[in-house]
PDB file of N, CA, C and O in Angstrom:
ATOM      1  N   UNK A 260      -6.246   9.886  -1.241  1.00  0.00           N
ATOM      2  CA  UNK A 260      -5.680   9.870  -2.572  1.00  0.00           C
ATOM      3  C   UNK A 260      -4.776   8.703  -2.736  1.00  0.00           C
ATOM      4  O   UNK A 260      -4.060   8.339  -1.867  1.00  0.00           O
ATOM      5  N   UNK A 261      -4.895   7.977  -3.928  1.00  0.00           N
ATOM      6  CA  UNK A 261      -3.993   6.886  -4.177  1.00  0.00           C
ATOM      7  C   UNK A 261      -2.500   7.262  -4.320  1.00  0.00           C
ATOM      8  O   UNK A 261      -2.371   8.372  -4.892  1.00  0.00           O
ATOM      9  N   UNK A 262      -1.620   6.428  -3.949  1.00  0.00           N
ATOM     10  CA  UNK A 262      -0.203   6.750  -4.124  1.00  0.00           C
ATOM     11  C   UNK A 262       0.303   6.013  -5.413  1.00  0.00           C
ATOM     12  O   UNK A 262      -0.495   5.268  -5.976  1.00  0.00           O
ATOM     13  N   UNK A 263       1.385   6.366  -5.895  1.00  0.00           N
ATOM     14  CA  UNK A 263       1.958   5.737  -7.150  1.00  0.00           C
ATOM     15  C   UNK A 263       1.876   4.260  -7.207  1.00  0.00           C
ATOM     16  O   UNK A 263       1.554   3.644  -8.191  1.00  0.00           O
ATOM     17  N   UNK A 264       2.190   3.619  -6.095  1.00  0.00           N
ATOM     18  CA  UNK A 264       2.213   2.160  -6.068  1.00  0.00           C
ATOM     19  C   UNK A 264       0.805   1.668  -6.283  1.00  0.00           C
ATOM     20  O   UNK A 264       0.592   0.613  -6.930  1.00  0.00           O
ATOM     21  N   UNK A 265      -0.220   2.268  -5.650  1.00  0.00           N
ATOM     22  CA  UNK A 265      -1.550   1.835  -5.905  1.00  0.00           C
ATOM     23  C   UNK A 265      -1.988   1.903  -7.245  1.00  0.00           C
ATOM     24  O   UNK A 265      -2.735   1.105  -7.811  1.00  0.00           O
ATOM     25  N   UNK A 266      -1.586   3.036  -7.997  1.00  0.00           N
ATOM     26  CA  UNK A 266      -2.003   3.261  -9.329  1.00  0.00           C
ATOM     27  C   UNK A 266      -1.506   2.152 -10.312  1.00  0.00           C
ATOM     28  O   UNK A 266      -2.170   1.639 -11.121  1.00  0.00           O
ATOM     29  N   UNK A 267      -0.290   1.691 -10.054  1.00  0.00           N
ATOM     30  CA  UNK A 267       0.251   0.710 -10.953  1.00  0.00           C
ATOM     31  C   UNK A 267      -0.124  -0.718 -10.493  1.00  0.00           C
ATOM     32  O   UNK A 267       0.141  -1.670 -11.262  1.00  0.00           O
ATOM     33  N   UNK A 268      -0.783  -0.853  -9.502  1.00  0.00           N
ATOM     34  CA  UNK A 268      -1.368  -2.167  -9.036  1.00  0.00           C
ATOM     35  C   UNK A 268      -2.651  -2.410  -9.681  1.00  0.00           C
ATOM     36  O   UNK A 268      -3.105  -3.543  -9.743  1.00  0.00           O
ATOM     37  N   UNK A 269      -3.292  -1.349 -10.281  1.00  0.00           N
ATOM     38  CA  UNK A 269      -4.513  -1.492 -10.851  1.00  0.00           C
ATOM     39  C   UNK A 269      -4.497  -2.260 -12.216  1.00  0.00           C
ATOM     40  O   UNK A 269      -3.522  -2.050 -13.004  1.00  0.00           O
ATOM     41  N   UNK A 270      -5.374  -3.205 -12.522  1.00  0.00           N
ATOM     42  CA  UNK A 270      -5.479  -3.887 -13.770  1.00  0.00           C
ATOM     43  C   UNK A 270      -5.976  -3.035 -14.827  1.00  0.00           C
ATOM     44  O   UNK A 270      -7.177  -2.517 -14.634  1.00  0.00           O
ATOM     45  N   UNK A 271      -5.274  -2.866 -15.944  1.00  0.00           N
ATOM     46  CA  UNK A 271      -5.800  -2.015 -16.976  1.00  0.00           C
ATOM     47  C   UNK A 271      -6.148  -2.838 -18.279  1.00  0.00           C
ATOM     48  O   UNK A 271      -6.315  -2.363 -19.309  1.00  0.00           O
ATOM     49  N   UNK A 272      -6.087  -4.132 -18.152  1.00  0.00           N
ATOM     50  CA  UNK A 272      -6.316  -4.953 -19.379  1.00  0.00           C
ATOM     51  C   UNK A 272      -7.663  -4.773 -19.991  1.00  0.00           C
ATOM     52  O   UNK A 272      -7.687  -5.055 -21.224  1.00  0.00           O
ATOM     53  N   UNK A 273      -8.642  -4.276 -19.399  1.00  0.00           N
ATOM     54  CA  UNK A 273      -9.954  -4.004 -19.949  1.00  0.00           C
ATOM     55  C   UNK A 273     -10.168  -2.525 -20.120  1.00  0.00           C
ATOM     56  O   UNK A 273     -11.304  -2.207 -20.483  1.00  0.00           O
ATOM     57  N   UNK A 274      -9.181  -1.766 -19.890  1.00  0.00           N
ATOM     58  CA  UNK A 274      -9.435  -0.297 -20.093  1.00  0.00           C
ATOM     59  C   UNK A 274      -9.687   0.054 -21.566  1.00  0.00           C
ATOM     60  O   UNK A 274      -9.199  -0.441 -22.424  1.00  0.00           O
ATOM     61  N   UNK A 275     -10.638   0.984 -21.746  1.00  0.00           N
ATOM     62  CA  UNK A 275     -10.993   1.572 -23.058  1.00  0.00           C
ATOM     63  C   UNK A 275     -10.437   2.862 -23.252  1.00  0.00           C
ATOM     64  O   UNK A 275     -10.792   3.855 -22.416  1.00  0.00           O
ATOM     65  N   UNK A 276      -9.397   3.003 -24.120  1.00  0.00           N
ATOM     66  CA  UNK A 276      -8.710   4.317 -24.295  1.00  0.00           C
ATOM     67  C   UNK A 276      -9.294   5.027 -25.386  1.00  0.00           C
ATOM     68  O   UNK A 276      -9.702   4.524 -26.422  1.00  0.00           O
ATOM     69  N   UNK A 277      -9.319   6.378 -25.140  1.00  0.00           N
ATOM     70  CA  UNK A 277      -9.699   7.371 -26.085  1.00  0.00           C
ATOM     71  C   UNK A 277      -8.586   8.197 -26.574  1.00  0.00           C
ATOM     72  O   UNK A 277      -7.581   8.388 -25.772  1.00  0.00           O
ATOM     73  N   UNK A 278      -8.585   8.644 -27.834  1.00  0.00           N
ATOM     74  CA  UNK A 278      -7.427   9.396 -28.370  1.00  0.00           C
ATOM     75  C   UNK A 278      -7.679  10.817 -28.529  1.00  0.00           C
ATOM     76  O   UNK A 278      -8.787  11.325 -28.772  1.00  0.00           O
ATOM     77  N   UNK A 279      -6.654  11.599 -28.439  1.00  0.00           N
ATOM     78  CA  UNK A 279      -6.673  13.118 -28.682  1.00  0.00           C
ATOM     79  C   UNK A 279      -5.411  13.322 -29.299  1.00  0.00           C
ATOM     80  O   UNK A 279      -4.334  12.822 -28.957  1.00  0.00           O
ATOM     81  N   UNK A 280      -5.357  14.181 -30.288  1.00  0.00           N
ATOM     82  CA  UNK A 280      -4.182  14.489 -31.174  1.00  0.00           C
ATOM     83  C   UNK A 280      -3.718  15.948 -31.034  1.00  0.00           C
ATOM     84  O   UNK A 280      -4.560  16.839 -30.766  1.00  0.00           O
ATOM     85  N   UNK A 281      -2.433  16.201 -31.178  1.00  0.00           N
ATOM     86  CA  UNK A 281      -1.959  17.478 -31.125  1.00  0.00           C
ATOM     87  C   UNK A 281      -2.334  18.422 -32.244  1.00  0.00           C
ATOM     88  O   UNK A 281      -2.177  19.661 -32.091  1.00  0.00           O
ATOM     89  N   UNK A 282      -2.677  17.887 -33.373  1.00  0.00           N
ATOM     90  CA  UNK A 282      -3.054  18.735 -34.490  1.00  0.00           C
ATOM     91  C   UNK A 282      -3.434  17.885 -35.694  1.00  0.00           C
ATOM     92  O   UNK A 282      -3.176  16.772 -35.859  1.00  0.00           O
ATOM     93  N   UNK A 283      -4.181  18.614 -36.570  1.00  0.00           N
ATOM     94  CA  UNK A 283      -4.576  17.902 -37.727  1.00  0.00           C
ATOM     95  C   UNK A 283      -3.495  17.622 -38.626  1.00  0.00           C
ATOM     96  O   UNK A 283      -2.444  18.298 -38.669  1.00  0.00           O
ATOM     97  N   UNK A 284      -3.353  16.596 -39.416  1.00  0.00           N
ATOM     98  CA  UNK A 284      -4.431  15.448 -39.468  1.00  0.00           C
ATOM     99  C   UNK A 284      -4.032  14.390 -38.576  1.00  0.00           C
ATOM    100  O   UNK A 284      -4.005  13.179 -38.885  1.00  0.00           O
ATOM    101  N   UNK A 285      -3.789  14.564 -37.352  1.00  0.00           N
ATOM    102  CA  UNK A 285      -3.476  13.650 -36.319  1.00  0.00           C
ATOM    103  C   UNK A 285      -2.221  12.919 -36.619  1.00  0.00           C
ATOM    104  O   UNK A 285      -2.233  11.614 -36.645  1.00  0.00           O
ATOM    105  N   UNK A 286      -1.165  13.445 -37.027  1.00  0.00           N
ATOM    106  CA  UNK A 286       0.037  12.883 -37.420  1.00  0.00           C
ATOM    107  C   UNK A 286       1.152  12.920 -36.329  1.00  0.00           C
ATOM    108  O   UNK A 286       2.141  12.274 -36.437  1.00  0.00           O
ATOM    109  N   UNK A 287       0.929  13.796 -35.302  1.00  0.00           N
ATOM    110  CA  UNK A 287       1.877  13.896 -34.258  1.00  0.00           C
ATOM    111  C   UNK A 287       1.188  14.201 -32.930  1.00  0.00           C
ATOM    112  O   UNK A 287       0.098  14.778 -32.975  1.00  0.00           O
ATOM    113  N   UNK A 288       1.875  13.860 -31.819  1.00  0.00           N
ATOM    114  CA  UNK A 288       1.310  14.137 -30.555  1.00  0.00           C
ATOM    115  C   UNK A 288       0.073  13.512 -30.153  1.00  0.00           C
ATOM    116  O   UNK A 288      -0.716  13.938 -29.380  1.00  0.00           O
ATOM    117  N   UNK A 289      -0.263  12.331 -30.759  1.00  0.00           N
ATOM    118  CA  UNK A 289      -1.493  11.545 -30.328  1.00  0.00           C
ATOM    119  C   UNK A 289      -1.240  10.926 -29.070  1.00  0.00           C
ATOM    120  O   UNK A 289      -0.226  10.105 -28.824  1.00  0.00           O
ATOM    121  N   UNK A 290      -2.127  11.066 -28.130  1.00  0.00           N
ATOM    122  CA  UNK A 290      -2.124  10.317 -26.910  1.00  0.00           C
ATOM    123  C   UNK A 290      -3.470   9.714 -26.581  1.00  0.00           C
ATOM    124  O   UNK A 290      -4.410  10.066 -27.143  1.00  0.00           O
ATOM    125  N   UNK A 291      -3.456   8.744 -25.664  1.00  0.00           N
ATOM    126  CA  UNK A 291      -4.546   8.005 -25.393  1.00  0.00           C
ATOM    127  C   UNK A 291      -4.776   8.121 -23.893  1.00  0.00           C
ATOM    128  O   UNK A 291      -3.940   8.291 -23.061  1.00  0.00           O
ATOM    129  N   UNK A 292      -6.082   8.182 -23.499  1.00  0.00           N
ATOM    130  CA  UNK A 292      -6.394   8.264 -22.058  1.00  0.00           C
ATOM    131  C   UNK A 292      -7.621   7.385 -21.715  1.00  0.00           C
ATOM    132  O   UNK A 292      -8.556   7.195 -22.479  1.00  0.00           O
ATOM    133  N   UNK A 293      -7.519   6.715 -20.513  1.00  0.00           N
ATOM    134  CA  UNK A 293      -8.616   5.878 -20.058  1.00  0.00           C
ATOM    135  C   UNK A 293      -8.792   6.050 -18.593  1.00  0.00           C
ATOM    136  O   UNK A 293      -7.779   6.142 -17.856  1.00  0.00           O
ATOM    137  N   UNK A 294      -9.987   5.983 -18.198  1.00  0.00           N
ATOM    138  CA  UNK A 294     -10.224   5.952 -16.738  1.00  0.00           C
ATOM    139  C   UNK A 294     -10.002   4.620 -16.272  1.00  0.00           C
ATOM    140  O   UNK A 294     -10.645   3.628 -16.782  1.00  0.00           O
ATOM    141  N   UNK A 295      -9.202   4.331 -15.182  1.00  0.00           N
ATOM    142  CA  UNK A 295      -8.942   3.087 -14.764  1.00  0.00           C
ATOM    143  C   UNK A 295      -9.365   2.827 -13.274  1.00  0.00           C
ATOM    144  O   UNK A 295      -9.135   1.721 -12.768  1.00  0.00           O
ATOM    145  N   UNK A 296     -10.088   3.834 -12.727  1.00  0.00           N
ATOM    146  CA  UNK A 296     -10.597   3.707 -11.406  1.00  0.00           C
ATOM    147  C   UNK A 296     -11.148   5.099 -11.025  1.00  0.00           C
ATOM    148  O   UNK A 296     -11.013   5.986 -11.726  1.00  0.00           O
ATOM    149  N   UNK A 297     -11.645   5.156  -9.839  1.00  0.00           N
ATOM    150  CA  UNK A 297     -12.297   6.500  -9.376  1.00  0.00           C
ATOM    151  C   UNK A 297     -11.040   7.414  -9.267  1.00  0.00           C
ATOM    152  O   UNK A 297     -10.096   7.185  -8.527  1.00  0.00           O
ATOM    153  N   UNK A 298     -11.139   8.510 -10.028  1.00  0.00           N
ATOM    154  CA  UNK A 298     -10.121   9.506 -10.023  1.00  0.00           C
ATOM    155  C   UNK A 298      -8.716   8.964 -10.359  1.00  0.00           C
ATOM    156  O   UNK A 298      -7.707   9.554  -9.917  1.00  0.00           O
ATOM    157  N   UNK A 299      -8.687   7.990 -11.227  1.00  0.00           N
ATOM    158  CA  UNK A 299      -7.339   7.421 -11.639  1.00  0.00           C
ATOM    159  C   UNK A 299      -7.374   7.167 -13.197  1.00  0.00           C
ATOM    160  O   UNK A 299      -8.400   6.675 -13.725  1.00  0.00           O
ATOM    161  N   UNK A 300      -6.314   7.622 -13.791  1.00  0.00           N
ATOM    162  CA  UNK A 300      -6.304   7.492 -15.313  1.00  0.00           C
ATOM    163  C   UNK A 300      -5.008   6.885 -15.739  1.00  0.00           C
ATOM    164  O   UNK A 300      -3.983   6.968 -15.088  1.00  0.00           O
ATOM    165  N   UNK A 301      -5.071   6.356 -16.999  1.00  0.00           N
ATOM    166  CA  UNK A 301      -3.862   5.800 -17.733  1.00  0.00           C
ATOM    167  C   UNK A 301      -3.736   6.639 -18.910  1.00  0.00           C
ATOM    168  O   UNK A 301      -4.685   6.795 -19.672  1.00  0.00           O
ATOM    169  N   UNK A 302      -2.494   7.143 -19.140  1.00  0.00           N
ATOM    170  CA  UNK A 302      -2.156   7.969 -20.295  1.00  0.00           C
ATOM    171  C   UNK A 302      -1.064   7.273 -21.095  1.00  0.00           C
ATOM    172  O   UNK A 302      -0.070   6.956 -20.593  1.00  0.00           O
ATOM    173  N   UNK A 303      -1.408   7.071 -22.370  1.00  0.00           N
ATOM    174  CA  UNK A 303      -0.473   6.370 -23.266  1.00  0.00           C
ATOM    175  C   UNK A 303      -0.162   7.120 -24.577  1.00  0.00           C
ATOM    176  O   UNK A 303      -0.846   8.112 -24.770  1.00  0.00           O
ATOM    177  N   UNK A 304       0.753   6.541 -25.378  1.00  0.00           N
ATOM    178  CA  UNK A 304       1.050   7.065 -26.618  1.00  0.00           C
ATOM    179  C   UNK A 304       0.591   6.105 -27.757  1.00  0.00           C
ATOM    180  O   UNK A 304       1.248   4.934 -27.762  1.00  0.00           O
ATOM    181  N   UNK A 305      -0.248   6.453 -28.569  1.00  0.00           N
ATOM    182  CA  UNK A 305      -0.793   5.469 -29.529  1.00  0.00           C
ATOM    183  C   UNK A 305       0.183   5.183 -30.617  1.00  0.00           C
ATOM    184  O   UNK A 305       0.034   4.218 -31.383  1.00  0.00           O
ATOM    185  N   UNK A 306       1.334   5.874 -30.786  1.00  0.00           N
ATOM    186  CA  UNK A 306       2.416   5.527 -31.657  1.00  0.00           C
ATOM    187  C   UNK A 306       3.412   4.551 -31.059  1.00  0.00           C
ATOM    188  O   UNK A 306       4.312   4.115 -31.711  1.00  0.00           O
ATOM    189  N   UNK A 307       3.369   4.381 -29.797  1.00  0.00           N
ATOM    190  CA  UNK A 307       4.282   3.501 -28.985  1.00  0.00           C
ATOM    191  C   UNK A 307       3.397   2.571 -28.140  1.00  0.00           C
ATOM    192  O   UNK A 307       3.468   2.561 -26.961  1.00  0.00           O
ATOM    193  N   UNK A 308       2.586   1.738 -28.783  1.00  0.00           N
ATOM    194  CA  UNK A 308       1.665   0.887 -28.062  1.00  0.00           C
ATOM    195  C   UNK A 308       2.386  -0.261 -27.186  1.00  0.00           C
ATOM    196  O   UNK A 308       1.720  -0.750 -26.375  1.00  0.00           O
ATOM    197  N   UNK A 309       3.630  -0.403 -27.511  1.00  0.00           N
ATOM    198  CA  UNK A 309       4.349  -1.356 -26.752  1.00  0.00           C
ATOM    199  C   UNK A 309       4.755  -0.877 -25.402  1.00  0.00           C
ATOM    200  O   UNK A 309       5.186  -1.643 -24.489  1.00  0.00           O
ATOM    201  N   UNK A 310       4.730   0.436 -25.157  1.00  0.00           N
ATOM    202  CA  UNK A 310       5.105   1.074 -23.893  1.00  0.00           C
ATOM    203  C   UNK A 310       3.888   1.135 -22.979  1.00  0.00           C
ATOM    204  O   UNK A 310       2.837   1.473 -23.451  1.00  0.00           O
ATOM    205  N   UNK A 311       4.151   0.717 -21.793  1.00  0.00           N
ATOM    206  CA  UNK A 311       3.028   0.787 -20.692  1.00  0.00           C
ATOM    207  C   UNK A 311       2.499   2.255 -20.497  1.00  0.00           C
ATOM    208  O   UNK A 311       3.330   3.136 -20.323  1.00  0.00           O
ATOM    209  N   UNK A 312       1.297   2.447 -20.493  1.00  0.00           N
ATOM    210  CA  UNK A 312       0.722   3.775 -20.099  1.00  0.00           C
ATOM    211  C   UNK A 312       1.164   4.304 -18.736  1.00  0.00           C
ATOM    212  O   UNK A 312       1.347   3.428 -17.776  1.00  0.00           O
ATOM    213  N   UNK A 313       1.336   5.527 -18.624  1.00  0.00           N
ATOM    214  CA  UNK A 313       1.596   6.104 -17.345  1.00  0.00           C
ATOM    215  C   UNK A 313       0.353   6.268 -16.586  1.00  0.00           C
ATOM    216  O   UNK A 313      -0.764   6.462 -17.227  1.00  0.00           O
ATOM    217  N   UNK A 314       0.360   6.352 -15.317  1.00  0.00           N
ATOM    218  CA  UNK A 314      -0.868   6.501 -14.495  1.00  0.00           C
ATOM    219  C   UNK A 314      -0.870   7.771 -13.687  1.00  0.00           C
ATOM    220  O   UNK A 314       0.118   8.184 -13.085  1.00  0.00           O
ATOM    221  N   UNK A 315      -2.108   8.390 -13.646  1.00  0.00           N
ATOM    222  CA  UNK A 315      -2.142   9.591 -12.849  1.00  0.00           C
ATOM    223  C   UNK A 315      -3.468   9.702 -12.200  1.00  0.00           C
ATOM    224  O   UNK A 315      -4.501   9.093 -12.581  1.00  0.00           O
ATOM    225  N   UNK A 316      -3.598  10.489 -11.147  1.00  0.00           N
ATOM    226  CA  UNK A 316      -4.804  10.825 -10.405  1.00  0.00           C
ATOM    227  C   UNK A 316      -5.414  11.947 -11.233  1.00  0.00           C
ATOM    228  O   UNK A 316      -4.766  12.650 -12.022  1.00  0.00           O
ATOM    229  N   UNK A 317      -6.707  12.188 -10.982  1.00  0.00           N
ATOM    230  CA  UNK A 317      -7.372  13.411 -11.628  1.00  0.00           C
ATOM    231  C   UNK A 317      -6.664  14.710 -11.257  1.00  0.00           C
ATOM    232  O   UNK A 317      -6.441  15.576 -12.065  1.00  0.00           O
ATOM    233  N   UNK A 318      -6.296  14.819  -9.954  1.00  0.00           N
ATOM    234  CA  UNK A 318      -5.550  15.999  -9.595  1.00  0.00           C
ATOM    235  C   UNK A 318      -4.218  16.239 -10.274  1.00  0.00           C
ATOM    236  O   UNK A 318      -3.898  17.353 -10.737  1.00  0.00           O
ATOM    237  N   UNK A 319      -3.572  15.170 -10.563  1.00  0.00           N
ATOM    238  CA  UNK A 319      -2.242  15.272 -11.311  1.00  0.00           C
ATOM    239  C   UNK A 319      -2.536  15.615 -12.762  1.00  0.00           C
ATOM    240  O   UNK A 319      -1.784  16.402 -13.369  1.00  0.00           O
ATOM    241  N   UNK A 320      -3.664  15.064 -13.365  1.00  0.00           N
ATOM    242  CA  UNK A 320      -4.039  15.496 -14.822  1.00  0.00           C
ATOM    243  C   UNK A 320      -4.356  16.952 -14.765  1.00  0.00           C
ATOM    244  O   UNK A 320      -3.867  17.698 -15.631  1.00  0.00           O
ATOM    245  N   UNK A 321      -5.018  17.401 -13.813  1.00  0.00           N
ATOM    246  CA  UNK A 321      -5.480  18.886 -13.672  1.00  0.00           C
ATOM    247  C   UNK A 321      -4.180  19.707 -13.621  1.00  0.00           C
ATOM    248  O   UNK A 321      -4.064  20.711 -14.339  1.00  0.00           O
ATOM    249  N   UNK A 322      -3.241  19.352 -12.796  1.00  0.00           N
ATOM    250  CA  UNK A 322      -2.026  20.105 -12.617  1.00  0.00           C
ATOM    251  C   UNK A 322      -1.233  20.116 -13.903  1.00  0.00           C
ATOM    252  O   UNK A 322      -0.458  21.159 -14.110  1.00  0.00           O
ATOM    253  N   UNK A 323      -1.298  19.104 -14.686  1.00  0.00           N
ATOM    254  CA  UNK A 323      -0.541  19.082 -15.980  1.00  0.00           C
ATOM    255  C   UNK A 323      -1.289  19.720 -17.011  1.00  0.00           C
ATOM    256  O   UNK A 323      -0.775  19.811 -18.236  1.00  0.00           O
ATOM    257  N   UNK A 324      -2.601  20.132 -16.875  1.00  0.00           N
ATOM    258  CA  UNK A 324      -3.411  20.730 -17.889  1.00  0.00           C
ATOM    259  C   UNK A 324      -3.951  19.852 -18.862  1.00  0.00           C
ATOM    260  O   UNK A 324      -4.260  20.178 -19.936  1.00  0.00           O
ATOM    261  N   UNK A 325      -4.146  18.609 -18.407  1.00  0.00           N
ATOM    262  CA  UNK A 325      -4.687  17.579 -19.294  1.00  0.00           C
ATOM    263  C   UNK A 325      -6.265  17.451 -18.985  1.00  0.00           C
ATOM    264  O   UNK A 325      -6.592  17.078 -17.779  1.00  0.00           O
ATOM    265  N   UNK A 326      -7.076  17.758 -19.742  1.00  0.00           N
ATOM    266  CA  UNK A 326      -8.560  17.685 -19.612  1.00  0.00           C
ATOM    267  C   UNK A 326      -9.197  16.469 -20.271  1.00  0.00           C
ATOM    268  O   UNK A 326      -9.098  16.313 -21.486  1.00  0.00           O
ATOM    269  N   UNK A 327      -9.690  15.566 -19.454  1.00  0.00           N
ATOM    270  CA  UNK A 327     -10.278  14.344 -19.981  1.00  0.00           C
ATOM    271  C   UNK A 327     -11.424  14.719 -20.981  1.00  0.00           C
ATOM    272  O   UNK A 327     -11.700  13.947 -21.935  1.00  0.00           O
ATOM    273  N   UNK A 328     -12.035  15.839 -20.967  1.00  0.00           N
ATOM    274  CA  UNK A 328     -13.027  16.237 -21.963  1.00  0.00           C
ATOM    275  C   UNK A 328     -12.496  16.362 -23.309  1.00  0.00           C
ATOM    276  O   UNK A 328     -13.145  16.025 -24.341  1.00  0.00           O
ATOM    277  N   UNK A 329     -11.267  16.631 -23.509  1.00  0.00           N
ATOM    278  CA  UNK A 329     -10.545  16.698 -24.833  1.00  0.00           C
ATOM    279  C   UNK A 329     -10.568  15.328 -25.530  1.00  0.00           C
ATOM    280  O   UNK A 329     -10.530  15.194 -26.657  1.00  0.00           O
ATOM    281  N   UNK A 330     -10.679  14.251 -24.702  1.00  0.00           N
ATOM    282  CA  UNK A 330     -10.741  12.896 -25.089  1.00  0.00           C
ATOM    283  C   UNK A 330     -12.101  12.294 -25.225  1.00  0.00           C
ATOM    284  O   UNK A 330     -12.319  11.127 -25.513  1.00  0.00           O
ATOM    285  N   UNK A 331     -13.115  13.236 -24.891  1.00  0.00           N
ATOM    286  CA  UNK A 331     -14.519  12.836 -24.903  1.00  0.00           C
ATOM    287  C   UNK A 331     -14.867  12.088 -23.619  1.00  0.00           C
ATOM    288  O   UNK A 331     -15.855  11.380 -23.543  1.00  0.00           O
ATOM    289  N   UNK A 332     -14.064  12.178 -22.596  1.00  0.00           N
ATOM    290  CA  UNK A 332     -14.248  11.605 -21.301  1.00  0.00           C
ATOM    291  C   UNK A 332     -14.616  12.595 -20.221  1.00  0.00           C
ATOM    292  O   UNK A 332     -14.252  13.842 -20.373  1.00  0.00           O
ATOM    293  N   UNK A 333     -15.435  12.169 -19.263  1.00  0.00           N
ATOM    294  CA  UNK A 333     -15.791  13.165 -18.132  1.00  0.00           C
ATOM    295  C   UNK A 333     -14.938  12.845 -16.935  1.00  0.00           C
ATOM    296  O   UNK A 333     -14.531  11.746 -16.686  1.00  0.00           O
ATOM    297  N   UNK A 334     -14.551  13.876 -16.356  1.00  0.00           N
ATOM    298  CA  UNK A 334     -13.602  13.773 -15.123  1.00  0.00           C
ATOM    299  C   UNK A 334     -14.402  13.250 -13.915  1.00  0.00           C
ATOM    300  O   UNK A 334     -15.555  13.281 -13.754  1.00  0.00           O
TER     301      UNK A 334
END
């Protein structure tokens, strides 16, 4: 498993982010998720695009209850 330093060393400049929202009509709680490597993800806030996305392993997403399928992505 990658450690936190390895996750932030990955280049995400070409990552394709998908959005999921907290509720209709997608006015609050919108987050973005992109796979940036094998079992590695970047999670951002589409209302704060100036902030760098946080990075997580698939196991960490699972532990937080974040399902990539909600974003239309497969784990």
